[in-house]
Short mmCIF file of C-alpha atoms in Angstrom, two decimals:
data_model
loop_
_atom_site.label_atom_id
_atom_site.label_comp_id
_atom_site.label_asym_id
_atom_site.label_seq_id
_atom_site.Cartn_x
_atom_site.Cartn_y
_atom_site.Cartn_z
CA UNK A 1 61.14 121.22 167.04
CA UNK A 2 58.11 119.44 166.18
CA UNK A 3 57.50 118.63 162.38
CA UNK A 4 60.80 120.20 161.18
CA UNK A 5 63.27 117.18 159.47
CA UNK A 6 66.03 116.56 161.66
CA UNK A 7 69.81 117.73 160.41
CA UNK A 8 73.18 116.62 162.26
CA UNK A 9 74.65 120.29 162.99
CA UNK A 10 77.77 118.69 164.05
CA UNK A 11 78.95 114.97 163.88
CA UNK A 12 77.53 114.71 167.66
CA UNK A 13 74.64 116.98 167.57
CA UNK A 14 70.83 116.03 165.95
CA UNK A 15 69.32 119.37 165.77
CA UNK A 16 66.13 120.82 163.96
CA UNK A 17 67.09 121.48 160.37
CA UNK A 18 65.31 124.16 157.84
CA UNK A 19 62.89 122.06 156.26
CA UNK A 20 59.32 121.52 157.58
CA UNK A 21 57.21 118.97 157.22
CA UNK A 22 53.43 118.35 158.01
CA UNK A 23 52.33 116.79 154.91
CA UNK A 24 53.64 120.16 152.81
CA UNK A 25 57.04 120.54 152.79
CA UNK A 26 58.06 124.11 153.81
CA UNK A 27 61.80 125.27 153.00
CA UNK A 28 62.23 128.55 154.33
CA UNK A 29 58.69 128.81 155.88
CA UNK A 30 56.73 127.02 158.81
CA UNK A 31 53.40 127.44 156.69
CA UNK A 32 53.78 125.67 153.73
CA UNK A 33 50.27 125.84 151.47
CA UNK A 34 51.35 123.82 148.61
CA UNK A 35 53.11 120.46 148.34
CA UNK A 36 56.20 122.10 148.21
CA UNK A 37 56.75 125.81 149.34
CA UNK A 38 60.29 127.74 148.78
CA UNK A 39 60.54 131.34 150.74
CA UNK A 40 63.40 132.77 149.43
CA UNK A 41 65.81 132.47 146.34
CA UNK A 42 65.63 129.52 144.67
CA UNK A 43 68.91 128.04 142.02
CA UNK A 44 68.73 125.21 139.55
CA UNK A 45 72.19 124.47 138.62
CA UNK A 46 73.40 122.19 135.91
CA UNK A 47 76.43 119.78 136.20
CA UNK A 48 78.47 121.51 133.24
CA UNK A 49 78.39 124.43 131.04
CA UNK A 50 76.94 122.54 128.10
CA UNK A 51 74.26 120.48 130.55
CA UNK A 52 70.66 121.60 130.19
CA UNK A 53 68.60 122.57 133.41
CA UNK A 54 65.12 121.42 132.72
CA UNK A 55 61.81 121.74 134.92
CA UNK A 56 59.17 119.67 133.53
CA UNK A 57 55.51 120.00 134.08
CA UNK A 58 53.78 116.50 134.04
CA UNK A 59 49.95 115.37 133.91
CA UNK A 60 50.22 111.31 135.16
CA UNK A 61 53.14 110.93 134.64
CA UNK A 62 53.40 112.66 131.14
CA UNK A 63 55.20 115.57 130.22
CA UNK A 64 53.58 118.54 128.74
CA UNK A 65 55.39 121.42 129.31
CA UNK A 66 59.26 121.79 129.88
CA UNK A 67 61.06 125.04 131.27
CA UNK A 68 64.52 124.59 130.22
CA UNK A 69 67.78 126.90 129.87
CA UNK A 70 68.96 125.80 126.49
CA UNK A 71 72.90 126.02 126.95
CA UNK A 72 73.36 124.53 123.04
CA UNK A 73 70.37 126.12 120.86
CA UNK A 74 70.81 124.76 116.85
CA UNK A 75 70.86 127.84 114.83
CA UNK A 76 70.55 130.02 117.25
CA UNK A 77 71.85 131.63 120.73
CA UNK A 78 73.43 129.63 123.25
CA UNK A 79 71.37 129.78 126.99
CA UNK A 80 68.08 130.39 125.66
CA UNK A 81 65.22 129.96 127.98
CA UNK A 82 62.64 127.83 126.00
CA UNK A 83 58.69 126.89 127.21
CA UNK A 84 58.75 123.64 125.08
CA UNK A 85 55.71 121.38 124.55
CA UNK A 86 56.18 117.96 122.67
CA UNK A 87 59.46 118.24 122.25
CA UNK A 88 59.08 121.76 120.07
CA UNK A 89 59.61 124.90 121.17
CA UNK A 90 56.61 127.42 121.31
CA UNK A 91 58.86 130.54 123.07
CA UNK A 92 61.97 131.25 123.69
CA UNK A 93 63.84 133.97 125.20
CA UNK A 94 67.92 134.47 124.23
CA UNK A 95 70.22 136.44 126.48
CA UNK A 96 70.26 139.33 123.85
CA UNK A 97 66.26 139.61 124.91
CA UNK A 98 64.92 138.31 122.04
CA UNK A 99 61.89 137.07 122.13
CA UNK A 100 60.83 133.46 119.71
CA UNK A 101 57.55 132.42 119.55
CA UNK A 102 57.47 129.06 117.80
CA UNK A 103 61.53 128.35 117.44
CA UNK A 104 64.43 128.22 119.95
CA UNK A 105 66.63 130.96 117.33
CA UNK A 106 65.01 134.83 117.41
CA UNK A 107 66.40 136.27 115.16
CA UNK A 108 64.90 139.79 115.97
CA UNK A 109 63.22 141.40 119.18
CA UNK A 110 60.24 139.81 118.33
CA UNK A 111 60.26 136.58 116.50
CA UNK A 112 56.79 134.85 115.26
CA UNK A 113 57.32 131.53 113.29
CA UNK A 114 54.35 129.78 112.05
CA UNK A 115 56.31 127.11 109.84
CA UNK A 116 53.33 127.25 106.95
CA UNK A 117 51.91 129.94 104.81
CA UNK A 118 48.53 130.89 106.17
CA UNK A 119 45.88 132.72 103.71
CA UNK A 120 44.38 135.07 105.29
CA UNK A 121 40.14 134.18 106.07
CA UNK A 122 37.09 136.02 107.12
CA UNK A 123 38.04 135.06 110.51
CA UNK A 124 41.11 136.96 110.73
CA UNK A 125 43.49 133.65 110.24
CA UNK A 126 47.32 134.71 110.05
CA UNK A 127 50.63 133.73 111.80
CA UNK A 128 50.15 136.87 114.26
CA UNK A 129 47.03 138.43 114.95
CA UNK A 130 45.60 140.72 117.30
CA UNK A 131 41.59 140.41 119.14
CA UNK A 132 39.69 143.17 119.54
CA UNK A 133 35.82 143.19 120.02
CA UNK A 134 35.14 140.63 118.68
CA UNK A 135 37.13 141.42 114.85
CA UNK A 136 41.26 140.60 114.43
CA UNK A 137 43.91 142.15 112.97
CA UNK A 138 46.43 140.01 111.29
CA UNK A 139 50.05 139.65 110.03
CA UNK A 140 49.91 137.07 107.26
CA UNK A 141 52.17 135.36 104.75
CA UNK A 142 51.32 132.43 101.90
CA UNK A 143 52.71 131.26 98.84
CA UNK A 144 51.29 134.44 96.67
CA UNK A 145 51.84 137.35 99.31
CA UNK A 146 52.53 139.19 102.47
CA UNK A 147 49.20 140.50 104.03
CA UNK A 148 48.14 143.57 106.47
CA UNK A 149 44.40 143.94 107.51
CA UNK A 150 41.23 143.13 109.40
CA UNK A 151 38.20 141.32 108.97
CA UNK A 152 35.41 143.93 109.81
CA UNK A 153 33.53 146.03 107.23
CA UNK A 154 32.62 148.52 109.69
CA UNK A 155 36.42 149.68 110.49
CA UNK A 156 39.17 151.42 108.48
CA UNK A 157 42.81 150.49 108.36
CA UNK A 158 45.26 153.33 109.41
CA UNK A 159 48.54 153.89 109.14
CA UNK A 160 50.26 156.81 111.10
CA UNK A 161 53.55 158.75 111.06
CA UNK A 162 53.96 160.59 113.80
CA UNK A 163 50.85 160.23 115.42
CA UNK A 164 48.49 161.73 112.48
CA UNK A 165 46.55 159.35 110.11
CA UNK A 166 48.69 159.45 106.90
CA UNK A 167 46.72 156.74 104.67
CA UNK A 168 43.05 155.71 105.74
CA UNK A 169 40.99 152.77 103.75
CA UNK A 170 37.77 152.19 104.96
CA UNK A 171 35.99 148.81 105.24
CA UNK A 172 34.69 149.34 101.78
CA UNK A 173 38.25 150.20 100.08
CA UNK A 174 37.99 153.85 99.59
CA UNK A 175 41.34 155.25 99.72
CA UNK A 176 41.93 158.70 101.73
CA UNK A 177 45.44 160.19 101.86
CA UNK A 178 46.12 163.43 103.92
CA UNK A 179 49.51 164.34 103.33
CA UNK A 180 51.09 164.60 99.74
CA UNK A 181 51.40 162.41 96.93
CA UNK A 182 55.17 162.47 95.43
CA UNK A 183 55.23 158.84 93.86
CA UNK A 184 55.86 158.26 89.80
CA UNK A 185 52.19 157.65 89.43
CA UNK A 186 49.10 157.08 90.86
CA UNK A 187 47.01 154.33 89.86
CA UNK A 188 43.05 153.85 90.63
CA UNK A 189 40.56 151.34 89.40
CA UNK A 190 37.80 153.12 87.68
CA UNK A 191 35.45 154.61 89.67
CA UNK A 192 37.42 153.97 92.98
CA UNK A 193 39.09 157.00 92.22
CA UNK A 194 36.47 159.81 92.55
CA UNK A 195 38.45 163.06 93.28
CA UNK A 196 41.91 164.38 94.57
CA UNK A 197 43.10 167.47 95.81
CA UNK A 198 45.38 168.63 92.70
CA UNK A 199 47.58 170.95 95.11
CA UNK A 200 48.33 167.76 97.17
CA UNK A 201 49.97 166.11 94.23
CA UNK A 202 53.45 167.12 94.18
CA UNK A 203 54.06 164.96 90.72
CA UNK A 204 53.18 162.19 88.96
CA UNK A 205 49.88 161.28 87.15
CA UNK A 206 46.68 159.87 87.83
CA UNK A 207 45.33 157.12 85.47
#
């Protein structure tokens, strides 16, 4: 058959094999719309359990991004599937479903490791943030402290139990608290603390 790559069926017989051929190769398919077209299941097998499979992605001739399952992981979980560029890896993915972003060992369901403290900035710099419209919330960590915020005046930080706004501070750091107050003491800095609800304060003082 015309453009499919001849196969020997039998040591006497030249028959059409499954591969096709017009300039794209097509396995599986007679329509082939890329260099190379699979239909069907596809396996990349290694030569031994402790052999790397790797699938590198190349830009004249140089590598910039490898797919590889990472049978012997340092530190962490052997058979890891790691996106690697420049010989680090940016995300991984172990067989417990953990997911790494910037190291091969995830500890965690969700692993984010930035290697250097990062202060958080006006422009919502951290080692995890999250884009709204046009403002960020981040996750940050330096050398002085772990940091939880945004960077827009206009919107309050929230944090919820159970669906319901438990502690609200609002983009110019007044403090509202809706449920109640059971902590050793409560501490305000002058005239940030303006009035409270004495029946919401189960115990403890207010300085």
């Amino acid at each position: 058959v015309a453009n499919y790559v001849a196969r020997w069926s039998d040591e006497d017989t030249l028959t059409s094999g499954t591969i096709f051929d017009n300039g794209d190769v097509g396995i599986g398919t007679d329509n082939p719309q890329y260099l190379l077209e699979v239909y069907g299941d596809a396996t990349l097998n290694s030569s031994g359990s402790t052999t790397d499979v790797t699938l590198r992605l190349e830009a004249a001739g140089t590598t910039k991004w490898t797919i590889r399952n990472d049978t012997q992981v340092a530190g962490g979980t052997a058979d890891t599937l790691t996106f690697t560029s420049a010989g680090a890896a940016n995300v991984s993915i172990n067989q417990a479903g953990n997911v790494g972003i910037g190291t091969a060992a995830a500890a965690n369901l969700l692993y984010v490791y930035g290697g250097n403290d990062i202060s958080p900035t006006n422009a919502g710099v951290g080692q995890f943030a999250v884009r709204g419209n046009g403002y960020v919330t981040f996750l940050a960590m330096d050398a002085t402290a772990a940091y939880f915020g945004h960077n827009s005046s206009a919107r309050s930080l929230v944090l919820m139990t159970n669906e319901t706004a438990r502690l609200t501070i609002a983009g110019d750091g007044a403090a509202t608290f809706s449920g109640t107050l059971i902590s050793g003491g409560f501490f305000g800095n002058g005239s940030g603390v303006t009035s409270l609800n004495a029946t919401n304060i189960a115990s403890g003082t207010v300085n």
